[in-house]
mmCIF file of C-alpha atoms and ligand atoms in Angstrom:
data_model
loop_
_atom_site.group_PDB
_atom_site.id
_atom_site.type_symbol
_atom_site.label_atom_id
_atom_site.label_comp_id
_atom_site.label_asym_id
_atom_site.label_seq_id
_atom_site.Cartn_x
_atom_site.Cartn_y
_atom_site.Cartn_z
ATOM 1 C CA MET K 1 0.000 0.000 0.000
ATOM 2 C CA PRO K 2 1.475 3.403 -0.965
ATOM 3 C CA GLU K 3 2.169 5.993 1.758
ATOM 4 C CA LEU K 4 -0.882 8.174 2.422
ATOM 5 C CA PRO K 5 -0.147 11.908 2.494
ATOM 6 C CA ARG K 6 -0.105 13.420 5.979
ATOM 7 C CA PRO K 7 -1.879 15.064 7.658
ATOM 8 C CA TRP K 8 -4.759 12.820 6.797
ATOM 9 C CA SER K 9 -8.209 14.176 6.694
ATOM 10 C CA ARG K 10 -9.974 12.475 9.618
ATOM 11 C CA PRO K 11 -13.718 13.329 9.737
ATOM 12 C CA ARG K 12 -14.027 10.992 12.736
ATOM 13 C CA ARG K 13 -12.416 13.714 14.916
ATOM 14 C CA LEU K 14 -15.767 15.504 14.968
ATOM 15 C CA ARG K 15 -17.668 12.348 15.874
ATOM 16 C CA ARG K 16 -15.513 11.486 18.904
ATOM 17 C CA THR K 17 -17.659 12.776 21.778
ATOM 18 C CA ALA K 18 -21.311 13.593 22.323
ATOM 19 C CA VAL K 19 -20.523 17.270 22.973
ATOM 20 C CA ILE K 20 -18.581 17.602 19.725
ATOM 21 C CA ARG K 21 -21.253 15.773 17.757
ATOM 22 C CA ARG K 22 -23.928 18.082 19.122
ATOM 23 C CA MET K 23 -21.750 21.117 18.426
ATOM 24 C CA VAL K 24 -21.420 20.349 14.717
ATOM 25 C CA ARG K 25 -24.931 18.989 14.233
ATOM 26 C CA GLU K 26 -26.408 20.449 11.034
ATOM 27 C CA THR K 27 -30.127 19.877 11.536
ATOM 28 C CA ARG K 28 -31.955 20.724 14.727
ATOM 29 C CA LEU K 29 -35.571 19.736 14.787
ATOM 30 C CA THR K 30 -37.426 21.299 17.696
ATOM 31 C CA PRO K 31 -41.093 20.917 18.713
ATOM 32 C CA ASP K 32 -41.636 24.437 17.285
ATOM 33 C CA SER K 33 -41.667 22.912 13.795
ATOM 34 C CA LEU K 34 -44.243 20.230 14.499
ATOM 35 C CA VAL K 35 -47.970 20.086 13.782
ATOM 36 C CA LEU K 36 -50.096 17.477 15.554
ATOM 37 C CA PRO K 37 -52.987 16.070 13.476
ATOM 38 C CA LEU K 38 -56.117 15.256 15.511
ATOM 39 C CA PHE K 39 -59.198 13.191 14.635
ATOM 40 C CA LEU K 40 -62.543 14.512 15.878
ATOM 41 C CA ILE K 41 -65.775 12.704 16.774
ATOM 42 C CA ASP K 42 -69.063 13.941 18.139
ATOM 43 C CA GLY K 43 -70.108 13.446 21.752
ATOM 44 C CA ASP K 44 -68.626 13.935 25.210
ATOM 45 C CA ASN K 45 -65.683 12.225 26.816
ATOM 46 C CA ARG K 46 -65.310 9.850 23.873
ATOM 47 C CA SER K 47 -62.036 8.335 22.760
ATOM 48 C CA GLN K 48 -61.949 5.673 20.049
ATOM 49 C CA PRO K 49 -58.486 4.271 19.398
ATOM 50 C CA VAL K 50 -57.472 4.073 15.727
ATOM 51 C CA GLY K 51 -56.523 0.464 15.029
ATOM 52 C CA ALA K 52 -53.496 0.908 12.802
ATOM 53 C CA MET K 53 -52.208 3.998 14.628
ATOM 54 C CA PRO K 54 -51.170 3.008 18.162
ATOM 55 C CA GLY K 55 -51.325 6.039 20.457
ATOM 56 C CA GLN K 56 -53.854 7.900 18.256
ATOM 57 C CA ALA K 57 -57.601 8.095 18.834
ATOM 58 C CA ARG K 58 -60.669 9.841 17.526
ATOM 59 C CA LEU K 59 -61.556 12.296 20.274
ATOM 60 C CA SER K 60 -64.655 14.247 21.208
ATOM 61 C CA ILE K 61 -64.138 18.012 21.410
ATOM 62 C CA ASP K 62 -63.697 18.063 25.214
ATOM 63 C CA LEU K 63 -60.901 15.496 24.971
ATOM 64 C CA VAL K 64 -59.368 17.332 22.009
ATOM 65 C CA LEU K 65 -59.089 20.403 24.216
ATOM 66 C CA ALA K 66 -57.311 18.365 26.881
ATOM 67 C CA ARG K 67 -54.935 16.993 24.255
ATOM 68 C CA CYS K 68 -54.177 20.499 22.926
ATOM 69 C CA HIS K 69 -53.374 21.708 26.451
ATOM 70 C CA GLU K 70 -51.075 18.729 26.939
ATOM 71 C CA ALA K 71 -49.371 19.412 23.606
ATOM 72 C CA LEU K 72 -48.827 23.079 24.379
ATOM 73 C CA GLN K 73 -47.148 22.125 27.634
ATOM 74 C CA CYS K 74 -44.698 20.053 25.599
ATOM 75 C CA GLY K 75 -44.088 22.915 23.175
ATOM 76 C CA VAL K 76 -46.362 21.798 20.325
ATOM 77 C CA GLY K 77 -48.831 24.579 19.539
ATOM 78 C CA ALA K 78 -50.157 23.768 16.058
ATOM 79 C CA PHE K 79 -52.964 21.337 15.309
ATOM 80 C CA ALA K 80 -54.432 19.969 12.078
ATOM 81 C CA LEU K 81 -58.047 18.890 12.523
ATOM 82 C CA PHE K 82 -59.823 16.071 10.689
ATOM 83 C CA PRO K 83 -63.474 15.268 11.445
ATOM 84 C CA ALA K 84 -64.622 11.620 11.544
ATOM 85 C CA LEU K 85 -68.285 12.079 10.694
ATOM 86 C CA ASP K 86 -71.250 9.932 11.600
ATOM 87 C CA PRO K 87 -71.886 7.975 8.347
ATOM 88 C CA ALA K 88 -75.485 9.258 8.394
ATOM 89 C CA LEU K 89 -74.129 12.780 7.749
ATOM 90 C CA LYS K 90 -72.153 11.775 4.649
ATOM 91 C CA THR K 91 -73.821 12.392 1.290
ATOM 92 C CA PRO K 92 -72.697 12.230 -2.354
ATOM 93 C CA ASP K 93 -72.613 16.055 -2.492
ATOM 94 C CA ALA K 94 -70.752 16.356 0.844
ATOM 95 C CA GLY K 95 -73.275 18.996 1.952
ATOM 96 C CA GLU K 96 -72.270 18.768 5.620
ATOM 97 C CA ALA K 97 -68.972 20.433 4.664
ATOM 98 C CA LEU K 98 -70.889 23.720 4.338
ATOM 99 C CA ASN K 99 -72.817 23.463 7.597
ATOM 100 C CA PRO K 100 -71.450 26.252 9.846
ATOM 101 C CA ALA K 101 -72.363 24.124 12.885
ATOM 102 C CA ASN K 102 -70.601 20.970 11.688
ATOM 103 C CA LEU K 103 -68.211 19.039 13.908
ATOM 104 C CA LEU K 104 -65.106 20.679 12.466
ATOM 105 C CA CYS K 105 -66.384 24.255 12.859
ATOM 106 C CA ARG K 106 -67.518 23.542 16.424
ATOM 107 C CA ALA K 107 -64.097 22.130 17.272
ATOM 108 C CA VAL K 108 -62.298 25.151 15.809
ATOM 109 C CA ARG K 109 -64.472 27.535 17.832
ATOM 110 C CA ALA K 110 -63.957 25.523 21.022
ATOM 111 C CA ILE K 111 -60.176 25.384 20.652
ATOM 112 C CA LYS K 112 -59.777 29.061 19.760
ATOM 113 C CA ALA K 113 -62.065 30.069 22.666
ATOM 114 C CA ALA K 114 -60.176 27.962 25.215
ATOM 115 C CA ILE K 115 -56.634 28.327 23.825
ATOM 116 C CA PRO K 116 -56.398 31.474 21.676
ATOM 117 C CA GLU K 117 -52.639 31.041 21.176
ATOM 118 C CA ALA K 118 -53.080 27.633 19.511
ATOM 119 C CA CYS K 119 -52.536 27.565 15.741
ATOM 120 C CA VAL K 120 -55.544 25.777 14.288
ATOM 121 C CA ILE K 121 -55.143 24.342 10.799
ATOM 122 C CA THR K 122 -58.194 23.016 8.968
ATOM 123 C CA ASP K 123 -58.307 20.593 6.072
ATOM 124 C CA ILE K 124 -60.028 21.768 2.906
ATOM 125 C CA ALA K 125 -61.281 18.723 0.980
ATOM 126 C CA LEU K 126 -64.606 16.939 0.724
ATOM 127 C CA ASP K 127 -63.639 13.363 1.601
ATOM 128 C CA PRO K 128 -64.658 13.371 5.301
ATOM 129 C CA TYR K 129 -68.124 14.579 4.251
ATOM 130 C CA SER K 130 -68.583 12.558 1.048
ATOM 131 C CA SER K 131 -70.339 9.191 1.052
ATOM 132 C CA LEU K 132 -68.191 8.412 -2.008
ATOM 133 C CA GLY K 133 -64.917 9.081 -0.192
ATOM 134 C CA HIS K 134 -63.619 11.531 -2.792
ATOM 135 C CA ASP K 135 -62.014 14.918 -2.191
ATOM 136 C CA GLY K 136 -64.211 16.499 -4.860
ATOM 137 C CA LEU K 137 -67.699 16.283 -6.325
ATOM 138 C CA VAL K 138 -68.268 13.258 -8.532
ATOM 139 C CA ARG K 139 -70.350 13.141 -11.711
ATOM 140 C CA ASN K 140 -70.460 10.436 -14.384
ATOM 141 C CA GLY K 141 -67.358 8.775 -13.034
ATOM 142 C CA SER K 142 -65.290 11.985 -12.942
ATOM 143 C CA ILE K 143 -64.124 14.203 -10.136
ATOM 144 C CA LEU K 144 -65.327 17.697 -11.094
ATOM 145 C CA ASN K 145 -62.664 20.370 -10.800
ATOM 146 C CA ASP K 146 -64.204 23.824 -11.003
ATOM 147 C CA GLU K 147 -67.459 22.927 -9.237
ATOM 148 C CA THR K 148 -65.394 21.429 -6.408
ATOM 149 C CA VAL K 149 -63.226 24.550 -6.178
ATOM 150 C CA ASP K 150 -66.376 26.636 -5.592
ATOM 151 C CA VAL K 151 -67.374 24.443 -2.654
ATOM 152 C CA LEU K 152 -63.817 24.422 -1.255
ATOM 153 C CA SER K 153 -63.716 28.230 -1.336
ATOM 154 C CA GLN K 154 -66.944 28.413 0.660
ATOM 155 C CA MET K 155 -65.547 25.859 3.099
ATOM 156 C CA ALA K 156 -62.434 27.963 3.623
ATOM 157 C CA VAL K 157 -64.544 31.010 4.465
ATOM 158 C CA LEU K 158 -66.583 28.966 6.978
ATOM 159 C CA HIS K 159 -63.403 27.726 8.630
ATOM 160 C CA ALA K 160 -62.023 31.258 8.762
ATOM 161 C CA GLU K 161 -65.240 32.504 10.351
ATOM 162 C CA ALA K 162 -64.987 29.718 12.938
ATOM 163 C CA GLY K 163 -61.498 31.007 13.798
ATOM 164 C CA ALA K 164 -59.047 28.881 11.805
ATOM 165 C CA ASP K 165 -55.550 30.397 11.626
ATOM 166 C CA ILE K 166 -54.572 28.442 8.525
ATOM 167 C CA VAL K 167 -56.585 26.553 5.929
ATOM 168 C CA ALA K 168 -54.931 23.647 4.169
ATOM 169 C CA PRO K 169 -56.417 22.500 0.858
ATOM 170 C CA SER K 170 -55.503 18.810 0.530
ATOM 171 C CA ASP K 171 -57.726 18.061 -2.455
ATOM 172 C CA MET K 172 -55.359 18.633 -5.417
ATOM 173 C CA MET K 173 -57.970 20.372 -7.605
ATOM 174 C CA ASP K 174 -56.450 22.827 -10.086
ATOM 175 C CA GLY K 175 -56.760 26.516 -9.279
ATOM 176 C CA ARG K 176 -58.036 26.079 -5.746
ATOM 177 C CA VAL K 177 -55.372 28.163 -4.026
ATOM 178 C CA ALA K 178 -56.216 31.280 -6.053
ATOM 179 C CA ALA K 179 -59.948 30.736 -5.573
ATOM 180 C CA ILE K 180 -59.592 30.184 -1.817
ATOM 181 C CA ARG K 181 -57.340 33.247 -1.445
ATOM 182 C CA ALA K 182 -59.868 35.391 -3.312
ATOM 183 C CA ALA K 183 -62.776 34.042 -1.273
ATOM 184 C CA LEU K 184 -60.943 34.600 2.027
ATOM 185 C CA ASP K 185 -59.960 38.136 1.036
ATOM 186 C CA SER K 186 -63.465 39.098 0.022
ATOM 187 C CA ALA K 187 -64.715 37.734 3.347
ATOM 188 C CA ASP K 188 -62.216 39.995 5.156
ATOM 189 C CA ALA K 189 -60.172 36.973 6.203
ATOM 190 C CA THR K 190 -56.968 38.448 4.821
ATOM 191 C CA ASP K 191 -54.994 37.198 7.848
ATOM 192 C CA VAL K 192 -55.891 33.556 7.353
ATOM 193 C CA ALA K 193 -52.946 31.761 5.748
ATOM 194 C CA ILE K 194 -52.960 28.932 3.209
ATOM 195 C CA ILE K 195 -50.814 25.814 3.472
ATOM 196 C CA SER K 196 -51.256 24.217 0.097
ATOM 197 C CA TYR K 197 -50.822 20.476 -0.281
ATOM 198 C CA THR K 198 -48.737 21.264 -3.358
ATOM 199 C CA ALA K 199 -47.390 17.806 -4.133
ATOM 200 C CA LYS K 200 -49.776 15.267 -2.709
ATOM 201 C CA TYR K 201 -49.189 11.821 -4.103
ATOM 202 C CA ALA K 202 -51.703 9.007 -4.684
ATOM 203 C CA SER K 203 -50.213 6.942 -1.872
ATOM 204 C CA ALA K 204 -50.797 3.598 -0.189
ATOM 205 C CA PHE K 205 -49.517 5.184 3.018
ATOM 206 C CA TYR K 206 -52.872 6.926 3.656
ATOM 207 C CA GLY K 207 -54.473 3.570 4.546
ATOM 208 C CA PRO K 208 -54.662 3.980 8.353
ATOM 209 C CA PHE K 209 -55.994 7.563 7.992
ATOM 210 C CA ARG K 210 -58.801 6.389 5.733
ATOM 211 C CA ASP K 211 -59.689 3.777 8.360
ATOM 212 C CA ALA K 212 -59.696 6.487 11.029
ATOM 213 C CA LEU K 213 -62.162 8.638 9.057
ATOM 214 C CA ASP K 214 -63.841 5.739 7.284
ATOM 215 C CA SER K 215 -63.151 7.766 4.137
ATOM 216 C CA ALA K 216 -61.706 5.315 1.599
ATOM 217 C CA PRO K 217 -63.037 6.048 -1.904
ATOM 218 C CA VAL K 218 -65.806 3.582 -2.713
ATOM 219 C CA ALA K 219 -65.312 1.712 -5.960
ATOM 220 C CA ALA K 220 -68.648 1.694 -7.766
ATOM 221 C CA GLU K 221 -69.697 1.593 -11.390
ATOM 222 C CA ASP K 222 -69.647 5.368 -11.805
ATOM 223 C CA VAL K 223 -67.154 6.236 -9.042
ATOM 224 C CA PRO K 224 -63.388 5.737 -9.362
ATOM 225 C CA GLY K 225 -61.968 3.525 -6.599
ATOM 226 C CA ASP K 226 -58.777 5.566 -6.283
ATOM 227 C CA LYS K 227 -57.658 9.202 -6.352
ATOM 228 C CA LYS K 228 -55.226 8.948 -9.244
ATOM 229 C CA THR K 229 -56.983 11.505 -11.453
ATOM 230 C CA TYR K 230 -56.159 14.253 -8.962
ATOM 231 C CA GLN K 231 -53.391 13.083 -6.606
ATOM 232 C CA MET K 232 -49.939 12.879 -8.183
ATOM 233 C CA ASP K 233 -48.203 9.844 -9.655
ATOM 234 C CA THR K 234 -45.479 8.459 -7.374
ATOM 235 C CA ALA K 235 -42.945 8.498 -10.213
ATOM 236 C CA ASN K 236 -43.109 12.258 -10.835
ATOM 237 C CA ALA K 237 -40.878 14.943 -9.361
ATOM 238 C CA ARG K 238 -40.699 17.623 -12.096
ATOM 239 C CA GLU K 239 -44.475 17.820 -11.942
ATOM 240 C CA ALA K 240 -44.117 18.819 -8.268
ATOM 241 C CA SER K 241 -42.095 21.854 -9.386
ATOM 242 C CA ILE K 242 -44.909 22.860 -11.748
ATOM 243 C CA GLU K 243 -47.440 22.557 -8.920
ATOM 244 C CA ALA K 244 -45.146 24.616 -6.668
ATOM 245 C CA MET K 245 -44.843 27.398 -9.243
ATOM 246 C CA LEU K 246 -48.617 27.544 -9.626
ATOM 247 C CA ASP K 247 -49.312 27.497 -5.880
ATOM 248 C CA GLU K 248 -46.791 30.243 -5.206
ATOM 249 C CA ASP K 249 -48.297 32.396 -7.974
ATOM 250 C CA GLU K 250 -51.785 31.715 -6.656
ATOM 251 C CA GLY K 251 -50.865 33.011 -3.211
ATOM 252 C CA ALA K 252 -50.013 30.001 -1.058
ATOM 253 C CA ASP K 253 -48.108 30.912 2.123
ATOM 254 C CA ILE K 254 -46.566 27.476 2.743
ATOM 255 C CA LEU K 255 -46.070 24.579 0.314
ATOM 256 C CA MET K 256 -46.551 20.989 1.457
ATOM 257 C CA VAL K 257 -45.229 17.644 0.258
ATOM 258 C CA LYS K 258 -47.111 14.500 1.271
ATOM 259 C CA PRO K 259 -46.227 11.754 2.167
ATOM 260 C CA ALA K 260 -42.766 12.633 3.469
ATOM 261 C CA LEU K 261 -40.278 9.766 3.729
ATOM 262 C CA PRO K 262 -40.802 8.223 0.255
ATOM 263 C CA TYR K 263 -40.595 11.758 -1.256
ATOM 264 C CA LEU K 264 -37.522 13.321 0.383
ATOM 265 C CA ASP K 265 -36.207 14.277 -3.056
ATOM 266 C CA VAL K 266 -39.402 16.204 -3.734
ATOM 267 C CA ILE K 267 -39.126 18.036 -0.394
ATOM 268 C CA ASN K 268 -35.576 18.987 -1.310
ATOM 269 C CA ARG K 269 -36.551 19.997 -4.839
ATOM 270 C CA LEU K 270 -39.260 22.357 -3.579
ATOM 271 C CA ARG K 271 -36.910 23.690 -0.888
ATOM 272 C CA ARG K 272 -34.594 24.798 -3.705
ATOM 273 C CA ALA K 273 -37.379 26.056 -5.978
ATOM 274 C CA THR K 274 -38.941 28.591 -3.611
ATOM 275 C CA GLU K 275 -38.191 30.827 -0.638
ATOM 276 C CA LEU K 276 -41.561 29.981 0.925
ATOM 277 C CA PRO K 277 -41.600 27.695 3.957
ATOM 278 C CA ILE K 278 -41.901 24.014 3.043
ATOM 279 C CA ALA K 279 -44.039 21.627 5.041
ATOM 280 C CA ALA K 280 -44.029 17.838 4.885
ATOM 281 C CA TYR K 281 -46.644 15.408 6.173
ATOM 282 C CA GLN K 282 -45.379 12.225 7.793
ATOM 283 C CA VAL K 283 -48.612 10.381 7.033
ATOM 284 C CA SER K 284 -50.518 7.688 8.882
ATOM 285 C CA GLY K 285 -48.813 4.766 7.117
ATOM 286 C CA GLU K 286 -45.338 6.147 7.829
ATOM 287 C CA TYR K 287 -46.262 6.428 11.503
ATOM 288 C CA ALA K 288 -47.823 2.952 11.488
ATOM 289 C CA MET K 289 -44.702 1.386 9.952
ATOM 290 C CA VAL K 290 -42.422 2.591 12.736
ATOM 291 C CA LYS K 291 -44.971 1.762 15.454
ATOM 292 C CA ALA K 292 -45.644 -1.730 14.089
ATOM 293 C CA ALA K 293 -41.978 -2.611 13.681
ATOM 294 C CA ALA K 294 -41.245 -1.311 17.186
ATOM 295 C CA ALA K 295 -44.163 -3.281 18.653
ATOM 296 C CA ASN K 296 -42.639 -6.406 17.136
ATOM 297 C CA GLY K 297 -39.278 -5.584 18.650
ATOM 298 C CA TRP K 298 -37.803 -5.122 15.162
ATOM 299 C CA LEU K 299 -36.494 -1.623 15.681
ATOM 300 C CA ASP K 300 -36.173 0.959 18.411
ATOM 301 C CA GLU K 301 -39.185 3.273 18.236
ATOM 302 C CA ARG K 302 -37.573 6.390 19.621
ATOM 303 C CA ALA K 303 -34.436 6.157 17.495
ATOM 304 C CA GLY K 304 -36.408 5.140 14.405
ATOM 305 C CA MET K 305 -38.986 7.918 14.667
ATOM 306 C CA ASN K 306 -36.261 10.455 15.416
ATOM 307 C CA GLU K 307 -34.288 9.359 12.367
ATOM 308 C CA ALA K 308 -37.352 9.614 10.112
ATOM 309 C CA LEU K 309 -38.307 13.077 11.393
ATOM 310 C CA VAL K 310 -34.789 14.517 11.323
ATOM 311 C CA GLY K 311 -34.379 13.076 7.824
ATOM 312 C CA ILE K 312 -37.496 14.925 6.692
ATOM 313 C CA ALA K 313 -36.153 18.155 8.221
ATOM 314 C CA ARG K 314 -32.703 17.599 6.694
ATOM 315 C CA ALA K 315 -34.303 17.196 3.251
ATOM 316 C CA GLY K 316 -35.646 20.730 3.665
ATOM 317 C CA ALA K 317 -38.951 20.679 5.540
ATOM 318 C CA ASP K 318 -39.418 23.670 7.866
ATOM 319 C CA VAL K 319 -42.716 22.350 9.196
ATOM 320 C CA ILE K 320 -43.598 18.687 9.807
ATOM 321 C CA PHE K 321 -47.079 17.295 10.318
ATOM 322 C CA THR K 322 -46.640 14.145 12.421
ATOM 323 C CA TYR K 323 -48.754 11.949 14.667
ATOM 324 C CA ALA K 324 -45.591 11.514 16.738
ATOM 325 C CA ALA K 325 -45.402 15.237 17.581
ATOM 326 C CA LEU K 326 -45.996 14.735 21.304
ATOM 327 C CA ASP K 327 -43.647 11.762 21.558
ATOM 328 C CA TYR K 328 -40.941 13.716 19.772
ATOM 329 C CA ALA K 329 -41.492 16.797 21.923
ATOM 330 C CA ARG K 330 -41.077 14.706 25.074
ATOM 331 C CA TRP K 331 -37.945 13.000 23.765
ATOM 332 C CA TRP K 332 -36.536 16.360 22.724
ATOM 333 C CA ARG K 333 -36.999 17.679 26.259
ATOM 334 C CA GLU K 334 -35.114 14.669 27.549
ATOM 335 C CA ASN K 335 -32.326 15.696 25.178
ATOM 336 C CA LEU K 336 -32.462 13.331 22.260
ATOM 337 C CA PRO K 337 -29.205 11.697 21.165
HETATM 338 C C1 PBG H 401 -57.722 13.735 2.222
HETATM 339 C C2 PBG H 401 -56.589 13.545 3.166
HETATM 340 C C3 PBG H 401 -55.887 12.349 3.312
HETATM 341 C C4 PBG H 401 -54.948 12.554 4.293
HETATM 342 C C5 PBG H 401 -55.077 13.870 4.745
HETATM 343 N N1 PBG H 401 -56.092 14.489 4.012
HETATM 344 C C6 PBG H 401 -56.055 11.015 2.689
HETATM 345 C C7 PBG H 401 -56.437 10.901 1.294
HETATM 346 O O1 PBG H 401 -56.067 11.691 0.432
HETATM 347 O O2 PBG H 401 -57.164 9.928 1.022
HETATM 348 C C8 PBG H 401 -54.002 11.488 4.740
HETATM 349 C C9 PBG H 401 -53.224 11.740 5.955
HETATM 350 C C10 PBG H 401 -52.584 10.538 6.510
HETATM 351 O O3 PBG H 401 -52.552 9.447 5.908
HETATM 352 O O4 PBG H 401 -52.061 10.659 7.618
HETATM 353 N N2 PBG H 401 -58.113 15.014 1.947
#
């Protein structure tokens, strides 16, 4: 072996002790960046565990308030709300979405009344309210774009009136960010921000979430059984840049990529394409994977979840939606490795 030139470069010098490793750490993910998604149900003092999401439950509004208080104590102050509706309230036209007294609007009012400093983020899409399980209106086997955008804009105004800080269209209809911005502005809700689900992929990792809301698209003769005509194809990354350009032009305040871990390249691509904050959603199936493997003793939950979340931040996400927000916040306080 030939003589190596000295001094050698020895990157291991900076990995030698915990203090040095922490000193040169490049990515620091704090609870400030996290958003906790919450599932709502009607009633009092009700908690229904979600089968494939250990540690998560559908909660009645009183218990949601308790959970928000608990989260704030751990440093997590932002919440994304998803209503799990009584099936009797779901219709093909998703009419309950526009009821100002629906479960979601009541929850927003309750949280903002009890905890004004909480950041309440509402989901703009029709699937929790649709008996067909689609994010938009369905006619003759198609998901209607412009008609859906009209309904979504009205929904956004309702959520703003209920007190939402941020509305988050997760439906992937074309042109909805501009329409929602215009509707909010003409309703004097100029301070309500928009997190656009810019690159939302047609993903198998939404499975546990659809169980939680009982919102899987129903396959019927005149209803598509998947969301592939509006959610993006897994194989596409350039298309995410096109969506990002459009959303930024249309007035989005934050751009989101979803799911997160299988799309780290897309997170990074959008991080480089815009100066807007980038959010990423570690979705139900990503959470379930870590939980299930840990429950089997196949990996260490805390280290595995930490690695996934820091990886998402390292790729370029400023904001992370994660069901593990409280776990992470507690670990972080105990000074994660
Ligand atoms: C639908 C919506 C979905 C999620 C959030 N909003 C699922 C879907 O598109 O079917 C999934 C979130 C998760 O899996 O954690 N508007």
